[in-house]
Amino acid sequence: TVDIEADVTGIDSAGTVYYNIGAQVPTSPYPATVLTKVNSDPNDHRYKAANVNISGLNDGDHTIHFLVRAGSGSTDTDSTDFTVDKTAPTVALTYPEATDPQAGEITVSGSISDAGAGVKATSTKYILGKKTSVPTVSTPDYDAATEPHGWKAMDSSTKGSWNVRVNLDSVPAAEHGAAVGAYKKIPLYIFTEDEIGNKAVRELEILFNPDGTKPVVKVLSPQANATVGGTIQIFGTASAAKGGPGAVG
């Protein structure tokens, strides 16, 4: 909800201030949406409608129209534009790739964006691993004694990016997600908030390799499903989640 307020002068005690969002104020009949004088001070020209429900409005620009009708029947109109923003920032994982299995200690990084009020960078937090109760915006911040599964601060957080160093090996098996072959998906929950208080929890996933010393081979060329013939060269990489290419014998 929002409060709508306007300064109105030249109106008598029998006059009425109407408003309408998205179209001119109708006059036959007049609407029930009105602003009332804030107080009886004749030098205070503020009229207000409190707790107006805008849940039905989409994010974006809107226009609110006003019509002042004096007791004599004379009228005047005005309008102003405003922007609705009810959406919290969104996030994306930039490292590691969703299909790239990881193990041990890694630095997880991502992007964050908000098309409206902008990202409140200090509010971006994380929870690693599946929990009995899915984290929400009401989940408390981490406390070793009282909230061991609470939100933790990022190592670095800006209005456009975030990163945090985590140890995937320390995530209990009970907190792993779905299996992908020999690997497991580990949920990474991200708490986001914008500058006007819109909050949300976004869920990302990291592919975990329980056997981090086992090499992972990737064929780079030819590409999957490519049609080839004759003598060809095959290129690829071999690397272990722990130790990188140098750990492959």
GROMACS .gro file of C-alpha atoms in nm:
model
  249
    1THR     CA    1   0.000   0.000   0.000
    2VAL     CA    2   0.100   0.364  -0.049
    3ASP     CA    3  -0.013   0.702   0.074
    4ILE     CA    4  -0.129   0.954  -0.189
    5GLU     CA    5  -0.093   1.319  -0.100
    6ALA     CA    6  -0.159   1.648  -0.284
    7ASP     CA    7  -0.150   2.020  -0.206
    8VAL     CA    8  -0.485   2.175  -0.284
    9THR     CA    9  -0.563   2.547  -0.260
   10GLY     CA   10  -0.873   2.751  -0.334
   11ILE     CA   11  -1.115   2.482  -0.225
   12ASP     CA   12  -1.401   2.554   0.015
   13SER     CA   13  -1.514   2.337   0.304
   14ALA     CA   14  -1.783   2.176   0.089
   15GLY     CA   15  -1.537   2.076  -0.184
   16THR     CA   16  -1.399   1.730  -0.257
   17VAL     CA   17  -1.066   1.604  -0.394
   18TYR     CA   18  -1.098   1.291  -0.611
   19TYR     CA   19  -0.828   1.073  -0.761
   20ASN     CA   20  -0.809   0.792  -1.014
   21ILE     CA   21  -0.511   0.582  -1.129
   22GLY     CA   22  -0.466   0.515  -1.497
   23ALA     CA   23  -0.746   0.731  -1.638
   24GLN     CA   24  -0.921   1.065  -1.594
   25VAL     CA   25  -1.143   1.097  -1.287
   26PRO     CA   26  -1.500   1.007  -1.393
   27THR     CA   27  -1.770   1.265  -1.320
   28SER     CA   28  -2.087   1.067  -1.374
   29PRO     CA   29  -2.089   0.948  -1.111
   30TYR     CA   30  -1.790   1.076  -0.915
   31PRO     CA   31  -1.575   0.796  -0.768
   32ALA     CA   32  -1.545   0.695  -0.405
   33THR     CA   33  -1.168   0.745  -0.420
   34VAL     CA   34  -1.107   1.074  -0.240
   35LEU     CA   35  -0.836   1.258  -0.052
   36THR     CA   36  -0.924   1.415   0.282
   37LYS     CA   37  -0.768   1.718   0.447
   38VAL     CA   38  -0.482   1.624   0.674
   39ASN     CA   39  -0.586   1.867   0.949
   40SER     CA   40  -0.799   2.174   1.016
   41ASP     CA   41  -0.512   2.424   0.983
   42PRO     CA   42  -0.616   2.667   0.705
   43ASN     CA   43  -0.249   2.717   0.614
   44ASP     CA   44  -0.189   2.347   0.564
   45HIS     CA   45  -0.308   2.260   0.212
   46ARG     CA   46  -0.234   1.887   0.221
   47TYR     CA   47  -0.498   1.632   0.130
   48LYS     CA   48  -0.426   1.263   0.170
   49ALA     CA   49  -0.550   0.910   0.100
   50ALA     CA   50  -0.374   0.661   0.325
   51ASN     CA   51  -0.293   0.295   0.258
   52VAL     CA   52  -0.407   0.284  -0.103
   53ASN     CA   53  -0.383  -0.072  -0.237
   54ILE     CA   54  -0.170  -0.086  -0.554
   55SER     CA   55  -0.121  -0.463  -0.560
   56GLY     CA   56  -0.314  -0.482  -0.887
   57LEU     CA   57  -0.072  -0.252  -1.068
   58ASN     CA   58   0.211  -0.396  -1.276
   59ASP     CA   59   0.568  -0.279  -1.229
   60GLY     CA   60   0.641   0.025  -1.441
   61ASP     CA   61   0.517   0.381  -1.498
   62HIS     CA   62   0.163   0.489  -1.415
   63THR     CA   63  -0.033   0.815  -1.400
   64ILE     CA   64  -0.255   0.932  -1.118
   65HIS     CA   65  -0.525   1.186  -1.204
   66PHE     CA   66  -0.681   1.437  -0.962
   67LEU     CA   67  -1.003   1.634  -0.983
   68VAL     CA   68  -1.095   1.904  -0.733
   69ARG     CA   69  -1.464   1.995  -0.717
   70ALA     CA   70  -1.561   2.300  -0.515
   71GLY     CA   71  -1.891   2.331  -0.335
   72SER     CA   72  -2.007   2.566  -0.609
   73GLY     CA   73  -1.952   2.295  -0.869
   74SER     CA   74  -1.641   2.443  -1.035
   75THR     CA   75  -1.361   2.194  -1.098
   76ASP     CA   76  -0.989   2.176  -1.167
   77THR     CA   77  -0.771   1.881  -1.269
   78ASP     CA   78  -0.410   1.776  -1.249
   79SER     CA   79  -0.203   1.460  -1.286
   80THR     CA   80   0.138   1.321  -1.203
   81ASP     CA   81   0.339   1.015  -1.299
   82PHE     CA   82   0.477   0.754  -1.062
   83THR     CA   83   0.662   0.425  -1.088
   84VAL     CA   84   0.558   0.096  -0.930
   85ASP     CA   85   0.837  -0.139  -0.825
   86LYS     CA   86   0.733  -0.455  -0.637
   87THR     CA   87   1.008  -0.685  -0.765
   88ALA     CA   88   1.323  -0.781  -0.574
   89PRO     CA   89   1.662  -0.810  -0.749
   90THR     CA   90   1.740  -1.120  -0.954
   91VAL     CA   91   2.067  -1.315  -0.952
   92ALA     CA   92   2.263  -1.542  -1.181
   93LEU     CA   93   2.561  -1.771  -1.127
   94THR     CA   94   2.872  -1.668  -1.323
   95TYR     CA   95   3.113  -1.921  -1.168
   96PRO     CA   96   3.115  -2.215  -1.165
   97GLU     CA   97   2.915  -2.315  -1.470
   98ALA     CA   98   2.607  -2.521  -1.396
   99THR     CA   99   2.752  -2.826  -1.576
  100ASP     CA  100   3.104  -2.798  -1.433
  101PRO     CA  101   3.145  -3.029  -1.129
  102GLN     CA  102   3.332  -2.885  -0.831
  103ALA     CA  103   3.477  -3.005  -0.501
  104GLY     CA  104   3.662  -2.868  -0.202
  105GLU     CA  105   3.703  -2.495  -0.151
  106ILE     CA  106   3.589  -2.274  -0.438
  107THR     CA  107   3.493  -1.910  -0.484
  108VAL     CA  108   3.137  -1.884  -0.609
  109SER     CA  109   3.054  -1.566  -0.796
  110GLY     CA  110   2.745  -1.424  -0.955
  111SER     CA  111   2.565  -1.121  -1.088
  112ILE     CA  112   2.273  -0.932  -0.937
  113SER     CA  113   2.046  -0.678  -1.101
  114ASP     CA  114   1.733  -0.477  -1.034
  115ALA     CA  115   1.541  -0.284  -1.298
  116GLY     CA  116   1.365  -0.063  -1.047
  117ALA     CA  117   1.497   0.101  -0.731
  118GLY     CA  118   1.839  -0.063  -0.753
  119VAL     CA  119   2.018  -0.330  -0.553
  120LYS     CA  120   2.083  -0.281  -0.182
  121ALA     CA  121   2.429  -0.437  -0.193
  122THR     CA  122   2.473  -0.484   0.182
  123SER     CA  123   2.166  -0.709   0.196
  124THR     CA  124   2.285  -0.980  -0.045
  125LYS     CA  125   2.341  -1.297   0.163
  126TYR     CA  126   2.360  -1.671   0.114
  127ILE     CA  127   2.277  -2.011   0.262
  128LEU     CA  128   2.456  -2.319   0.124
  129GLY     CA  129   2.295  -2.663   0.120
  130LYS     CA  130   1.939  -2.799   0.131
  131LYS     CA  131   1.765  -2.727   0.461
  132THR     CA  132   1.472  -2.895   0.636
  133SER     CA  133   1.285  -2.568   0.600
  134VAL     CA  134   1.348  -2.382   0.275
  135PRO     CA  135   1.505  -2.042   0.358
  136THR     CA  136   1.274  -1.740   0.331
  137VAL     CA  137   1.312  -1.364   0.363
  138SER     CA  138   1.213  -1.410   0.729
  139THR     CA  139   1.492  -1.657   0.806
  140PRO     CA  140   1.723  -1.493   1.066
  141ASP     CA  141   2.087  -1.410   1.002
  142TYR     CA  142   2.348  -1.669   1.092
  143ASP     CA  143   2.449  -1.714   1.453
  144ALA     CA  144   2.671  -2.009   1.546
  145ALA     CA  145   2.482  -2.072   1.870
  146THR     CA  146   2.122  -1.988   1.789
  147GLU     CA  147   2.085  -1.975   1.408
  148PRO     CA  148   2.337  -2.217   1.252
  149HIS     CA  149   2.134  -2.231   0.929
  150GLY     CA  150   2.077  -1.856   0.898
  151TRP     CA  151   2.177  -1.608   0.630
  152LYS     CA  152   2.549  -1.538   0.595
  153ALA     CA  153   2.714  -1.227   0.453
  154MET     CA  154   2.894  -1.246   0.118
  155ASP     CA  155   3.271  -1.201   0.106
  156SER     CA  156   3.209  -0.926  -0.147
  157SER     CA  157   2.885  -0.766  -0.261
  158THR     CA  158   2.817  -0.473  -0.494
  159LYS     CA  159   2.516  -0.342  -0.681
  160GLY     CA  160   2.607  -0.567  -0.974
  161SER     CA  161   2.796  -0.869  -0.841
  162TRP     CA  162   2.869  -1.091  -0.542
  163ASN     CA  163   3.113  -1.365  -0.445
  164VAL     CA  164   3.178  -1.594  -0.154
  165ARG     CA  165   3.428  -1.870  -0.080
  166VAL     CA  166   3.270  -2.197   0.031
  167ASN     CA  167   3.386  -2.551   0.108
  168LEU     CA  168   3.163  -2.796  -0.076
  169ASP     CA  169   3.321  -3.094   0.102
  170SER     CA  170   3.187  -2.962   0.433
  171VAL     CA  171   2.823  -2.974   0.315
  172PRO     CA  172   2.661  -3.280   0.480
  173ALA     CA  173   2.523  -3.546   0.245
  174ALA     CA  174   2.176  -3.480   0.388
  175GLU     CA  175   2.200  -3.124   0.249
  176HIS     CA  176   2.279  -3.237  -0.107
  177GLY     CA  177   2.011  -3.199  -0.370
  178ALA     CA  178   1.927  -3.412  -0.672
  179ALA     CA  179   2.175  -3.656  -0.820
  180VAL     CA  180   2.315  -3.604  -1.169
  181GLY     CA  181   2.495  -3.924  -1.254
  182ALA     CA  182   2.783  -3.952  -1.009
  183TYR     CA  183   2.743  -3.590  -0.905
  184LYS     CA  184   2.511  -3.405  -0.668
  185LYS     CA  185   2.347  -3.067  -0.695
  186ILE     CA  186   2.403  -2.847  -0.391
  187PRO     CA  187   2.147  -2.566  -0.351
  188LEU     CA  188   2.278  -2.214  -0.298
  189TYR     CA  189   2.010  -1.978  -0.170
  190ILE     CA  190   2.061  -1.607  -0.227
  191PHE     CA  191   1.876  -1.337  -0.032
  192THR     CA  192   1.820  -1.021  -0.238
  193GLU     CA  193   1.677  -0.680  -0.150
  194ASP     CA  194   1.637  -0.354  -0.338
  195GLU     CA  195   1.664   0.002  -0.208
  196ILE     CA  196   1.291   0.028  -0.126
  197GLY     CA  197   1.264  -0.300   0.063
  198ASN     CA  198   1.148  -0.554  -0.197
  199LYS     CA  199   1.297  -0.886  -0.085
  200ALA     CA  200   1.322  -1.234  -0.234
  201VAL     CA  201   1.507  -1.564  -0.205
  202ARG     CA  202   1.660  -1.696  -0.527
  203GLU     CA  203   1.780  -2.056  -0.555
  204LEU     CA  204   2.091  -2.148  -0.756
  205GLU     CA  205   2.270  -2.483  -0.780
  206ILE     CA  206   2.633  -2.593  -0.777
  207LEU     CA  207   2.727  -2.930  -0.926
  208PHE     CA  208   2.930  -3.121  -0.665
  209ASN     CA  209   3.174  -3.401  -0.737
  210PRO     CA  210   3.193  -3.621  -0.424
  211ASP     CA  211   3.514  -3.777  -0.561
  212GLY     CA  212   3.702  -3.457  -0.627
  213THR     CA  213   4.028  -3.630  -0.720
  214LYS     CA  214   3.873  -3.823  -1.009
  215PRO     CA  215   3.958  -3.664  -1.346
  216VAL     CA  216   3.681  -3.518  -1.559
  217VAL     CA  217   3.734  -3.533  -1.934
  218LYS     CA  218   3.568  -3.290  -2.174
  219VAL     CA  219   3.578  -3.324  -2.551
  220LEU     CA  220   3.602  -2.979  -2.714
  221SER     CA  221   3.626  -3.087  -3.079
  222PRO     CA  222   3.445  -3.226  -3.264
  223GLN     CA  223   3.134  -3.078  -3.106
  224ALA     CA  224   2.851  -3.301  -2.993
  225ASN     CA  225   2.641  -3.444  -3.278
  226ALA     CA  226   2.882  -3.309  -3.541
  227THR     CA  227   2.913  -3.509  -3.864
  228VAL     CA  228   3.277  -3.587  -3.947
  229GLY     CA  229   3.467  -3.808  -4.188
  230GLY     CA  230   3.816  -3.920  -4.281
  231THR     CA  231   4.104  -3.850  -4.045
  232ILE     CA  232   4.010  -3.615  -3.763
  233GLN     CA  233   4.178  -3.464  -3.460
  234ILE     CA  234   4.008  -3.481  -3.125
  235PHE     CA  235   4.076  -3.205  -2.873
  236GLY     CA  236   3.971  -3.191  -2.512
  237THR     CA  237   4.064  -3.125  -2.154
  238ALA     CA  238   4.121  -3.341  -1.848
  239SER     CA  239   4.107  -3.192  -1.503
  240ALA     CA  240   4.029  -3.286  -1.144
  241ALA     CA  241   3.808  -3.073  -0.923
  242LYS     CA  242   4.087  -3.082  -0.666
  243GLY     CA  243   4.422  -2.996  -0.814
  244GLY     CA  244   4.313  -2.895  -1.162
  245PRO     CA  245   4.484  -3.027  -1.480
  246GLY     CA  246   4.808  -3.090  -1.288
  247ALA     CA  247   4.637  -3.356  -1.079
  248VAL     CA  248   4.573  -3.573  -1.384
  249GLY     CA  249   4.842  -3.840  -1.428
   0.00000   0.00000   0.00000
